[in-house]
PDB file of C-alpha atoms in Angstrom:
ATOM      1  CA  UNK A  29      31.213  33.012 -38.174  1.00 90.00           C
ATOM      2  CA  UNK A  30      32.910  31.653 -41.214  1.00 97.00           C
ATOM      3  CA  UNK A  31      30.334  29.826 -43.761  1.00 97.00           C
ATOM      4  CA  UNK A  32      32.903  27.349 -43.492  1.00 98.00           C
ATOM      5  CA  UNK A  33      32.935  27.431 -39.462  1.00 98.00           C
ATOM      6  CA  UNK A  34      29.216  26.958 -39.548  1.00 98.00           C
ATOM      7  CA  UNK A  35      29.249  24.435 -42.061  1.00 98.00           C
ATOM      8  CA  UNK A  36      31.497  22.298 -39.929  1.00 98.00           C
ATOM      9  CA  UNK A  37      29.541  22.601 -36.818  1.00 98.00           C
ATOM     10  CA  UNK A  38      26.284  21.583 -38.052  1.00 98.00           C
ATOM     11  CA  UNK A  39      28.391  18.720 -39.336  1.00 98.00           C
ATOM     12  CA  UNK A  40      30.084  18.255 -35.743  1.00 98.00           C
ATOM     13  CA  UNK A  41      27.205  18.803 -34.230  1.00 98.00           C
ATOM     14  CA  UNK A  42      27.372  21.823 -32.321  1.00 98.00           C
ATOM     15  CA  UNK A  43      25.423  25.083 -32.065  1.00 97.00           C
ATOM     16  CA  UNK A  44      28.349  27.434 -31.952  1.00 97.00           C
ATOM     17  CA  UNK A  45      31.920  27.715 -31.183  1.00 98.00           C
ATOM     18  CA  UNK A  46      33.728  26.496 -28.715  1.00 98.00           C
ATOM     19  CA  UNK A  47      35.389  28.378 -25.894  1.00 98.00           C
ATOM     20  CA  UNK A  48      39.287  28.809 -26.229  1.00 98.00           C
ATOM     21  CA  UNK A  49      40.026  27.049 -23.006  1.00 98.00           C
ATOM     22  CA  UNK A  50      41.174  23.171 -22.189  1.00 98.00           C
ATOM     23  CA  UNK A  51      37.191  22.894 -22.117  1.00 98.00           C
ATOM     24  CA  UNK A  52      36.517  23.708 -25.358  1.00 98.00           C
ATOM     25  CA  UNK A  53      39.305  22.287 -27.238  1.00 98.00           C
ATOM     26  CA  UNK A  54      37.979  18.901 -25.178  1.00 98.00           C
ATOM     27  CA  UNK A  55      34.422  19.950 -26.369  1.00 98.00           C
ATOM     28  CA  UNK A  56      35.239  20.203 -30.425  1.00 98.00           C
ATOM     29  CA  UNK A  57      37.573  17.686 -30.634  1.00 98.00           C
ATOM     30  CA  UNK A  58      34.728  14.484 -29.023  1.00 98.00           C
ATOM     31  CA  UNK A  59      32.053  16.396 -30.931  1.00 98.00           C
ATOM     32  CA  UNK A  60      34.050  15.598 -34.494  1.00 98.00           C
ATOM     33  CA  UNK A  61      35.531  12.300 -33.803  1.00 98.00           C
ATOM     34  CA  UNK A  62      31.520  11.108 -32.880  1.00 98.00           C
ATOM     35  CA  UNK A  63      30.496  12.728 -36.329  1.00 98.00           C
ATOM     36  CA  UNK A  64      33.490  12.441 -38.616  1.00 98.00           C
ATOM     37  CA  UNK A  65      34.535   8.838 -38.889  1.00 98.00           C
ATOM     38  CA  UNK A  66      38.159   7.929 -39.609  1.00 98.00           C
ATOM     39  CA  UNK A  67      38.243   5.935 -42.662  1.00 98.00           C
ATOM     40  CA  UNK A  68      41.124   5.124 -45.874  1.00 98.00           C
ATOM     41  CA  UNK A  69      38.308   3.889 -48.698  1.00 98.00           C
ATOM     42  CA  UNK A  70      39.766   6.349 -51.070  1.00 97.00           C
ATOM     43  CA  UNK A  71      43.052   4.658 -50.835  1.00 97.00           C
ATOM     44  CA  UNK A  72      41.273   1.306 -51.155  1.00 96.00           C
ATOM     45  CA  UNK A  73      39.801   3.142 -54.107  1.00 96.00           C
ATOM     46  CA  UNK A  74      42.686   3.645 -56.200  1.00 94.00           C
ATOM     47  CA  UNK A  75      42.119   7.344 -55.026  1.00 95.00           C
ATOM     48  CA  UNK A  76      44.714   9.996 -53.420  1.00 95.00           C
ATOM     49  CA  UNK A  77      44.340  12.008 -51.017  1.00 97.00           C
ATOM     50  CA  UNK A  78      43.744  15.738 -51.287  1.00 97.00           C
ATOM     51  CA  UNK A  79      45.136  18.169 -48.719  1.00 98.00           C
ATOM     52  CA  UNK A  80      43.754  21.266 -49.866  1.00 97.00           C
ATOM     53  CA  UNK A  81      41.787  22.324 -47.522  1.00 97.00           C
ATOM     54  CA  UNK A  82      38.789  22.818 -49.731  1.00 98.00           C
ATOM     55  CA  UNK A  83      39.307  19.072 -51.624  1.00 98.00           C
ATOM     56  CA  UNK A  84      39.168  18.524 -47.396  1.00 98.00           C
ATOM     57  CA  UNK A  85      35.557  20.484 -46.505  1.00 98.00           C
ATOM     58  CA  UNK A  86      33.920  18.880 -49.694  1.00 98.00           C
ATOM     59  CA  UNK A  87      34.860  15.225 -48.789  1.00 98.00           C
ATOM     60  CA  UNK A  88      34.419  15.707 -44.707  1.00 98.00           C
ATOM     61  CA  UNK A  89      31.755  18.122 -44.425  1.00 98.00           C
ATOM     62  CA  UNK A  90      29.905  18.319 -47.455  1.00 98.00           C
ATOM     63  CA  UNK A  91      29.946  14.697 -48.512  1.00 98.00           C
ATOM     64  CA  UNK A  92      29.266  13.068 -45.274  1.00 98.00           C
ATOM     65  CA  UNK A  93      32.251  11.197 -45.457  1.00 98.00           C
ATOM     66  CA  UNK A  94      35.128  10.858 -43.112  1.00 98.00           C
ATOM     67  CA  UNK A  95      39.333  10.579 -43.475  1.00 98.00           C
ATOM     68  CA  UNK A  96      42.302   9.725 -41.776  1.00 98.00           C
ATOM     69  CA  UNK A  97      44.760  11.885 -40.004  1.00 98.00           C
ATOM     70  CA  UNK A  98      46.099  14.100 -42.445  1.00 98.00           C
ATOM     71  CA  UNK A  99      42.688  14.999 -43.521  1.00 98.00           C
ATOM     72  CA  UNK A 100      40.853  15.174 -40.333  1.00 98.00           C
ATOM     73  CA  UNK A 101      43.837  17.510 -38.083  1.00 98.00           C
ATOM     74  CA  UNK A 102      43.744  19.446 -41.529  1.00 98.00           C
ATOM     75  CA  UNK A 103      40.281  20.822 -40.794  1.00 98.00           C
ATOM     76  CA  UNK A 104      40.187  20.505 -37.272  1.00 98.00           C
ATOM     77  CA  UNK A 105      43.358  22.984 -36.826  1.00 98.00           C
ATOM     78  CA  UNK A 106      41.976  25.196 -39.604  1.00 98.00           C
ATOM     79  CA  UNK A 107      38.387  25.223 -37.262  1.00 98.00           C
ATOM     80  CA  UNK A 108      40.215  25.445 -34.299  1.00 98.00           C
ATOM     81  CA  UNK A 109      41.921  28.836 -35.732  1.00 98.00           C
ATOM     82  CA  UNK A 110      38.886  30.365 -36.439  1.00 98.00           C
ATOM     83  CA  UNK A 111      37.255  29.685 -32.674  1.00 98.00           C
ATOM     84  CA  UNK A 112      40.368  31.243 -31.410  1.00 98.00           C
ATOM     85  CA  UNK A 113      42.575  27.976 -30.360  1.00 98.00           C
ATOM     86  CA  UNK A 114      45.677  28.394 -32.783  1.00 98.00           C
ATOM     87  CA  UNK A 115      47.639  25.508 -33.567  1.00 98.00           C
ATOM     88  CA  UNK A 116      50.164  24.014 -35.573  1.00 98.00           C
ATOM     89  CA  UNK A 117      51.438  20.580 -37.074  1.00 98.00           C
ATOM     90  CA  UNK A 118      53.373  18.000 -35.527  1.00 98.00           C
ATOM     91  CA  UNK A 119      54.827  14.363 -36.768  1.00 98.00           C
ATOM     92  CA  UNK A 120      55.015  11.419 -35.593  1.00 97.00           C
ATOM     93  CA  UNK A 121      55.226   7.435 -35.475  1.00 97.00           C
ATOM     94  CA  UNK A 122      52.922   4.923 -34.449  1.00 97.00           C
ATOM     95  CA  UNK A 123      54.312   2.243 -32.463  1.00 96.00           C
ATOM     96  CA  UNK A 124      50.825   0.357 -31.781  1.00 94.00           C
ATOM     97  CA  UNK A 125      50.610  -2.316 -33.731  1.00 88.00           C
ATOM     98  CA  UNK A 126      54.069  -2.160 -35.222  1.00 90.00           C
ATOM     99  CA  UNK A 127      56.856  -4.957 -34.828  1.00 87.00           C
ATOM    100  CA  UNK A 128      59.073  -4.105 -31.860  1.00 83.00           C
ATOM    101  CA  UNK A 129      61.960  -4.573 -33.947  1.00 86.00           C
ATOM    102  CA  UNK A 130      61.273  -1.825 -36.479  1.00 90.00           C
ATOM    103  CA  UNK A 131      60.767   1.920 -36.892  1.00 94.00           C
ATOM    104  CA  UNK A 132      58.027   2.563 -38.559  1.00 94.00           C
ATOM    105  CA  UNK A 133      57.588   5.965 -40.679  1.00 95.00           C
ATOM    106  CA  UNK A 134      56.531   9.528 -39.272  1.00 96.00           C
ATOM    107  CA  UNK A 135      53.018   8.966 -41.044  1.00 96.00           C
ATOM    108  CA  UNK A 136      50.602  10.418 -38.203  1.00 98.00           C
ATOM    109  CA  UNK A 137      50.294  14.154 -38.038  1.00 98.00           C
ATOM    110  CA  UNK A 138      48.498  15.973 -35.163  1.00 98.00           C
ATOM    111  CA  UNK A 139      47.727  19.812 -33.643  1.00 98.00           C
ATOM    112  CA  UNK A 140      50.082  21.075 -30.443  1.00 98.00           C
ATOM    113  CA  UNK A 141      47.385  23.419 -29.758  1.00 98.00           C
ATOM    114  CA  UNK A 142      47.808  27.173 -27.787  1.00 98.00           C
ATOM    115  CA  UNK A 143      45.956  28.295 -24.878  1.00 98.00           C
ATOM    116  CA  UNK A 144      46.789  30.567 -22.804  1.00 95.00           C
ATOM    117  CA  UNK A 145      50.415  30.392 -21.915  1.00 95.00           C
ATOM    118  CA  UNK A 146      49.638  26.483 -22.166  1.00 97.00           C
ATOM    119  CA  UNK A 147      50.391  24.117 -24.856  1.00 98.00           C
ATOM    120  CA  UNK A 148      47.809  21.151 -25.555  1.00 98.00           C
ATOM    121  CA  UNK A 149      47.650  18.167 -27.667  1.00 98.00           C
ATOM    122  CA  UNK A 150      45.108  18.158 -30.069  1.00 98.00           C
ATOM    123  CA  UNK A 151      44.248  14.868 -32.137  1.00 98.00           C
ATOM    124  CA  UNK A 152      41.001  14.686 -33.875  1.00 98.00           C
ATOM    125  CA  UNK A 153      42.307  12.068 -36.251  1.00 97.00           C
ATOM    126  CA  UNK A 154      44.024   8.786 -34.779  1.00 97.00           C
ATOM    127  CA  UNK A 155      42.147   5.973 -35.914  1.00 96.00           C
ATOM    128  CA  UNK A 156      43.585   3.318 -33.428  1.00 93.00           C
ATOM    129  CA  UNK A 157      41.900   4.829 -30.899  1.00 93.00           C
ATOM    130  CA  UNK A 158      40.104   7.775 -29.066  1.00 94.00           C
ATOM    131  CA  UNK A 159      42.945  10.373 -27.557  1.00 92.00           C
ATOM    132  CA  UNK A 160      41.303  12.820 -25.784  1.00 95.00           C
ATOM    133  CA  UNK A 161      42.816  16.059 -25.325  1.00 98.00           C
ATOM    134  CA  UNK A 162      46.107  16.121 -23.127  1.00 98.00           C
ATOM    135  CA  UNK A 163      48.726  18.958 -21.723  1.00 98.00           C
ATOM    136  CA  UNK A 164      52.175  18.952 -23.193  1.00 98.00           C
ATOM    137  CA  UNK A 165      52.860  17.426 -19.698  1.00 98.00           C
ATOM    138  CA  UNK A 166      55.281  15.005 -18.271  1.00 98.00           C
ATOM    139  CA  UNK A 167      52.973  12.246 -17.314  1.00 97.00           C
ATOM    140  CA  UNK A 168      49.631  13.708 -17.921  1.00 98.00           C
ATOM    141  CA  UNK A 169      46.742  11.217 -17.831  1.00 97.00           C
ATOM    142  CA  UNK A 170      43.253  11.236 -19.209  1.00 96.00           C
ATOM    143  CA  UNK A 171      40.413   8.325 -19.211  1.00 94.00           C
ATOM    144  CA  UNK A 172      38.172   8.050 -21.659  1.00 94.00           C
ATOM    145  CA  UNK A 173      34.817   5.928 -22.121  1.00 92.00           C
ATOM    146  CA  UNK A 174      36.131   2.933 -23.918  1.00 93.00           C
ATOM    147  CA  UNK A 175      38.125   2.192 -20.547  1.00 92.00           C
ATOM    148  CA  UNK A 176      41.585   3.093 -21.479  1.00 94.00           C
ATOM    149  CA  UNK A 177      43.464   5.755 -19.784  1.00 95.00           C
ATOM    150  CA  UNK A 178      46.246   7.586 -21.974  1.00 96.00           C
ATOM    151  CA  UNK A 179      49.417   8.949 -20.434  1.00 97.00           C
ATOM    152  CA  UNK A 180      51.633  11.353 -21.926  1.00 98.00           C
ATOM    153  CA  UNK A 181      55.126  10.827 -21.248  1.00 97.00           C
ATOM    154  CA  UNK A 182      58.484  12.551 -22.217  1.00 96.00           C
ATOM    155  CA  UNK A 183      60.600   9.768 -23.173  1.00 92.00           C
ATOM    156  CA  UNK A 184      64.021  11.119 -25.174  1.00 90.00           C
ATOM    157  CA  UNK A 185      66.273  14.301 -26.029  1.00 91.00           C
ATOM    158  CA  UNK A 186      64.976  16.302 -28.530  1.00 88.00           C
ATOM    159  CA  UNK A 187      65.392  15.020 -31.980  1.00 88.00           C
ATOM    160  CA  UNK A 188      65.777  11.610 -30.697  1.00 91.00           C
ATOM    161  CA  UNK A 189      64.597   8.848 -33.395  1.00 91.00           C
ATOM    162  CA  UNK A 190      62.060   7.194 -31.254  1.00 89.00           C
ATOM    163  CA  UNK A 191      60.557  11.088 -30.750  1.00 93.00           C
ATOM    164  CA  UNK A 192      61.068  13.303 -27.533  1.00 96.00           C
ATOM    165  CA  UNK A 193      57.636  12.406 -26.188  1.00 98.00           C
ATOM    166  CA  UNK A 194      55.600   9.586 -26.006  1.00 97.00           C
ATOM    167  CA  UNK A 195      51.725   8.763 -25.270  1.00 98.00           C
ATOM    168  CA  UNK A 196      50.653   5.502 -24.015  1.00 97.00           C
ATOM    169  CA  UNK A 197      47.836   3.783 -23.193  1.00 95.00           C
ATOM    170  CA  UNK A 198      46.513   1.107 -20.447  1.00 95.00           C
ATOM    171  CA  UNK A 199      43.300  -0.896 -20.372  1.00 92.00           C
ATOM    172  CA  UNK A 200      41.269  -0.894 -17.479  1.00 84.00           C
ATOM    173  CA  UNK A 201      43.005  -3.138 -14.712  1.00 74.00           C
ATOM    174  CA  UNK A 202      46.204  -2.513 -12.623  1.00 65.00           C
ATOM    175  CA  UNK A 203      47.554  -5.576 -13.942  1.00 81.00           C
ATOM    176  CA  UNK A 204      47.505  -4.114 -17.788  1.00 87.00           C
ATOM    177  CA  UNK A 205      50.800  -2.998 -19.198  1.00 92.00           C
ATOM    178  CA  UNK A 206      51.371   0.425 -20.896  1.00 94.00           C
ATOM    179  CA  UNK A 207      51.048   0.572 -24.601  1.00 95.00           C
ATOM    180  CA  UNK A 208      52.994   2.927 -27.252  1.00 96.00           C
ATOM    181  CA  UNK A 209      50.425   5.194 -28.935  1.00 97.00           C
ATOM    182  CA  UNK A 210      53.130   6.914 -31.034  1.00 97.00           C
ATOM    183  CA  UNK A 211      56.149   8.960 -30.155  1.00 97.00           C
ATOM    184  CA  UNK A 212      56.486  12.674 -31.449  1.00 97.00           C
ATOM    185  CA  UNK A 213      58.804  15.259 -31.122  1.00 96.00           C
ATOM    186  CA  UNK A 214      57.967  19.481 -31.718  1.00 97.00           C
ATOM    187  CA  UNK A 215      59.880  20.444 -34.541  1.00 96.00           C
ATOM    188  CA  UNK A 216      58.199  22.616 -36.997  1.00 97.00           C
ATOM    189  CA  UNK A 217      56.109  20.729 -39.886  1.00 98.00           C
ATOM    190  CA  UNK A 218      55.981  22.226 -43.019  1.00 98.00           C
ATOM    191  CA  UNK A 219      53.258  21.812 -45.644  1.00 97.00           C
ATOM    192  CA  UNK A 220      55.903  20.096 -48.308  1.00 98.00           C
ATOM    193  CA  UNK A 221      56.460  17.299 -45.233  1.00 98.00           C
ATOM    194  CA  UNK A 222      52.780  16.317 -44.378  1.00 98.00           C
ATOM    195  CA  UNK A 223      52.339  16.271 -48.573  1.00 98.00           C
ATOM    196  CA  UNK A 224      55.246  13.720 -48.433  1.00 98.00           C
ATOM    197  CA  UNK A 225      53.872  11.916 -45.487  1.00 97.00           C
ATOM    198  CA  UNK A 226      50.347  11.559 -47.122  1.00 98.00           C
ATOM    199  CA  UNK A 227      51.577  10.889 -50.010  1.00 97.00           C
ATOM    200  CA  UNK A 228      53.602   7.770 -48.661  1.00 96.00           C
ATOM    201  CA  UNK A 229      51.006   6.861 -46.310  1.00 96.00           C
ATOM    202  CA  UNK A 230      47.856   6.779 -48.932  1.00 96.00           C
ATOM    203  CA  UNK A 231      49.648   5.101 -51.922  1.00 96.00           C
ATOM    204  CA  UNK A 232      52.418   3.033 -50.663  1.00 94.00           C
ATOM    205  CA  UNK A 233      52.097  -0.749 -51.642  1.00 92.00           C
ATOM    206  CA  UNK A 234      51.174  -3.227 -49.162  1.00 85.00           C
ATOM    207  CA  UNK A 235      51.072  -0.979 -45.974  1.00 88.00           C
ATOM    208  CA  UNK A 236      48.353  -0.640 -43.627  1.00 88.00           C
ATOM    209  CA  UNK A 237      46.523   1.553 -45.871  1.00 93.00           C
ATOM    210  CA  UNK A 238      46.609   0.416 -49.091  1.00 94.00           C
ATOM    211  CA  UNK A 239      45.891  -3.578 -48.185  1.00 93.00           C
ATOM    212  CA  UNK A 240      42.507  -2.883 -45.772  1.00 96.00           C
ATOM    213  CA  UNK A 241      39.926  -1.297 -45.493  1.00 97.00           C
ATOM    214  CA  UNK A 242      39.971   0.551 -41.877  1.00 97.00           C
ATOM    215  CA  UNK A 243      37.168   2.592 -40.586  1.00 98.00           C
ATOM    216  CA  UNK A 244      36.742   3.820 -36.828  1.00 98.00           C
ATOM    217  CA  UNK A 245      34.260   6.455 -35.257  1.00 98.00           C
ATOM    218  CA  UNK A 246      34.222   7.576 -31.029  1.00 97.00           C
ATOM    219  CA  UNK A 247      31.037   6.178 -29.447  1.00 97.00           C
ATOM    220  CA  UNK A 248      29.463   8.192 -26.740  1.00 94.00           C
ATOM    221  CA  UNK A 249      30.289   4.824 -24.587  1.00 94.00           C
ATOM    222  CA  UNK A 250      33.029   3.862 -26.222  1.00 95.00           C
ATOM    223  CA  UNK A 251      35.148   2.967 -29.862  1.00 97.00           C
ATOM    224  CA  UNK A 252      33.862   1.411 -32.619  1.00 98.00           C
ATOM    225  CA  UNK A 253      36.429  -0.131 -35.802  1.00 98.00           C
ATOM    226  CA  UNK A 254      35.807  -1.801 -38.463  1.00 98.00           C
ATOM    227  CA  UNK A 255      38.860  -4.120 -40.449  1.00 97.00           C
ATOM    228  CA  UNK A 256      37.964  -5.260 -43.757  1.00 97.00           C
ATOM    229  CA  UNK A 257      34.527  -7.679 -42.928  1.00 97.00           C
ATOM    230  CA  UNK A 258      34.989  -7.440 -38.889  1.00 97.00           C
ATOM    231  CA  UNK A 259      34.282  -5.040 -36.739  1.00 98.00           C
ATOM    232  CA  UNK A 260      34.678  -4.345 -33.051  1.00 97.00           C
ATOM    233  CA  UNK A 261      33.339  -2.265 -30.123  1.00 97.00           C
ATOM    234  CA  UNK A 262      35.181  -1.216 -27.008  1.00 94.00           C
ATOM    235  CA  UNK A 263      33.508  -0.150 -24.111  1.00 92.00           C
ATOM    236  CA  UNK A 264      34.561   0.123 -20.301  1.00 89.00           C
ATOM    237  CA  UNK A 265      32.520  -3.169 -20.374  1.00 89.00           C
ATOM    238  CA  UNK A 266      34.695  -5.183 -22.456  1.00 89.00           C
ATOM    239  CA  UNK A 267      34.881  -5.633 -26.396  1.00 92.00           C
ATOM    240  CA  UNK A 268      32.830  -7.889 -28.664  1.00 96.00           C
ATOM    241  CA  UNK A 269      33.685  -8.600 -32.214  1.00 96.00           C
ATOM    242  CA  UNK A 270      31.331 -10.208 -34.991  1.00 96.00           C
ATOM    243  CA  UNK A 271      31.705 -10.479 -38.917  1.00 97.00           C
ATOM    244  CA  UNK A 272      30.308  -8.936 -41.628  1.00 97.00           C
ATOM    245  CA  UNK A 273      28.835 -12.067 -43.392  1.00 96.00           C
ATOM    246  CA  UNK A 274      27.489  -9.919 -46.686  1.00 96.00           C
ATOM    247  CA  UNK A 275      27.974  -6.928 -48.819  1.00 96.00           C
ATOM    248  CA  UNK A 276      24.932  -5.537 -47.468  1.00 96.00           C
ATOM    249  CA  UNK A 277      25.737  -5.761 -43.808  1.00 97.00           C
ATOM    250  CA  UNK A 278      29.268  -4.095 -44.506  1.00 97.00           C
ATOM    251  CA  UNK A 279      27.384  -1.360 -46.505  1.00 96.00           C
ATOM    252  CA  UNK A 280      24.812  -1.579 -43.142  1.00 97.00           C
ATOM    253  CA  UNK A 281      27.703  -0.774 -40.847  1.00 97.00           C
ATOM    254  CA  UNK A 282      29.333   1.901 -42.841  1.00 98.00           C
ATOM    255  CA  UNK A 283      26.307   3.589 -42.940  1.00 97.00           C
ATOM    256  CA  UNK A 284      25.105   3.311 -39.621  1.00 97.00           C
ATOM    257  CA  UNK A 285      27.675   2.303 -37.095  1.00 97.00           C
ATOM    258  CA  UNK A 286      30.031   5.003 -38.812  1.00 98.00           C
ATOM    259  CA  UNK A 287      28.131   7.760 -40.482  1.00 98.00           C
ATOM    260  CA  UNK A 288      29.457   7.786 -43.118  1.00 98.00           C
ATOM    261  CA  UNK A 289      27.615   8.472 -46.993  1.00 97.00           C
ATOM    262  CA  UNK A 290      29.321   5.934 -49.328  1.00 97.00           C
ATOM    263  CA  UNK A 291      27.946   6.961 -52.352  1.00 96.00           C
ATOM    264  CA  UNK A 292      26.653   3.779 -53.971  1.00 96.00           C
ATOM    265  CA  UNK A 293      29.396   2.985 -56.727  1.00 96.00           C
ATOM    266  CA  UNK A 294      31.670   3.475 -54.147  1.00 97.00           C
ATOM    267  CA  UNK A 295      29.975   0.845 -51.707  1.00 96.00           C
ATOM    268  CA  UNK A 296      29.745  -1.847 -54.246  1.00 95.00           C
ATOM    269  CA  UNK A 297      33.298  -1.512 -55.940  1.00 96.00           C
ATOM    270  CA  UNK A 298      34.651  -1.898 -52.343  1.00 96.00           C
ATOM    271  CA  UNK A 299      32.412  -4.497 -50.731  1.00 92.00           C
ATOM    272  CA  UNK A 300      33.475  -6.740 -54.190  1.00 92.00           C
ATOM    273  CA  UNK A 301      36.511  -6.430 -53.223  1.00 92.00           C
ATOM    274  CA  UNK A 302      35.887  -7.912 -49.930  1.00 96.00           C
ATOM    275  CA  UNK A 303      33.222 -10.845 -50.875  1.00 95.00           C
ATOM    276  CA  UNK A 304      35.154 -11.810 -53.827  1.00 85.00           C
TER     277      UNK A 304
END
């Protein structure tokens, strides 16, 4: 092994690679998302966001901190490589959450993942919610602790606007409807477009990540997120919600709901800005 693979399993949690099969891919990719919380305080910071893929070890591994997409499916395809699960970039846009009558920006990047003769989507880095492994599949499902199931559908023609393929999601309940995840298609990312797409997504005024802070982390039962002072756990139970009524119990949660090493500056120049 790599110092670097090592380094990341110890952070991840894991003894030694993975196997290059569905398993293992499955395997690495709940192993990081329960140690590696998604998170945008650097762009709450006034900070950008480094892609290098060094800039990416230091903060993720090293630091004990955590990222969002185009961090975390940086490292994760660069790990995968090394275990023997090659992969490559895809784009897309996320529909949950946005207004129906818009189309919102190709801001999420994720891996479409080799094995085999079989191609697999890998996602180590959604912060909406926990997307487990999938086949590039017409309508492949897969359930996952929080009590969603995700489907995978293909929805358009190639180089359609809305994306080729689509992944969905439905709570627990045959009355529940199907949600958009986000819609992708497979053409061939280069490094200039996920620099563009980071760039626009981490510095933008007024979008989603530059007006909250939003943390997330996979619980071995189930999803845990954080908005600004409120966070929220999902389980195949239900969800329950409470407030974070002081600086110190939003520096609490950060800490211990999502793993994450703030250092100190850091904690108290964000949770002013939230208790002003």
């Amino acid at each position: 092994m790599t110092p670097e693979l090592s380094a990341y399993l110890a952070r991840i949690g894991l003894s030694g690679p993975v196997s290059a099969t569905p398993e293992g891919l499955a395997r690495a990719q709940r192993a990081h998302r329960e140690a590696i919380a998604f998170e945008n305080l650097d762009p709450m910071l006034g900070r950008p966001i480094e892609l290098d893929p060094a800039a990416i070890r230091a903060k993720l591994v090293d630091a004990g901190r955590g990222g969002y997409c185009f961090e975390h499916n940086g490292l994760f395809g660069a790990m995968l490589a090394e275990m023997g699960l090659p992969s490559r970039p895809l784009l897309g846009r996320v529909w949950l959450g946005a207004e129906p009558s818009t189309i919102p920006p190709r801001t999420h990047t994720l891996r479409l993942v080799s094995i085999g003769d079989e191609m697999w989507l890998g996602d180590a880095g959604f912060g909406a919610a926990w997307v487990p492994p999938l086949p590039l599949r017409d309508g492949a499902t897969a359930q996952t602790p929080d009590g969603f199931t995700h489907r995978l559908r293909r929805a358009d023609v190639p180089g359609s606007l809305r994306g080729e393929w689509l992944l969905e999601r439905q709570a627990a309940g045959a009355a529940s409807p199907w949600e958009p995840q986000y819609g992708f298609d497979l053409t061939e990312v280069a490094e200039a477009d996920l620099a563009m797409a980071n760039h626009w997504t981490g510095t933008r005024p007024q979008t989603r990540f530059t007006s909250a802070c939003i943390v997330s982390i996979v619980l071995p039962d189930g999803f845990a997120a954080l908005r600004d002072r409120a966070v929220s756990i999902q389980r195949s139970t239900g969800r329950e919600a409470h407030a974070l009524d002081t600086p110190d119990a939003w520096r609490s949660a950060i800490a211990d709901t999502f793993r994450i090493r703030l250092p100190d500056a850091d904690a108290r120049a964000l949770s002013a800005k939230l208790y002003a």
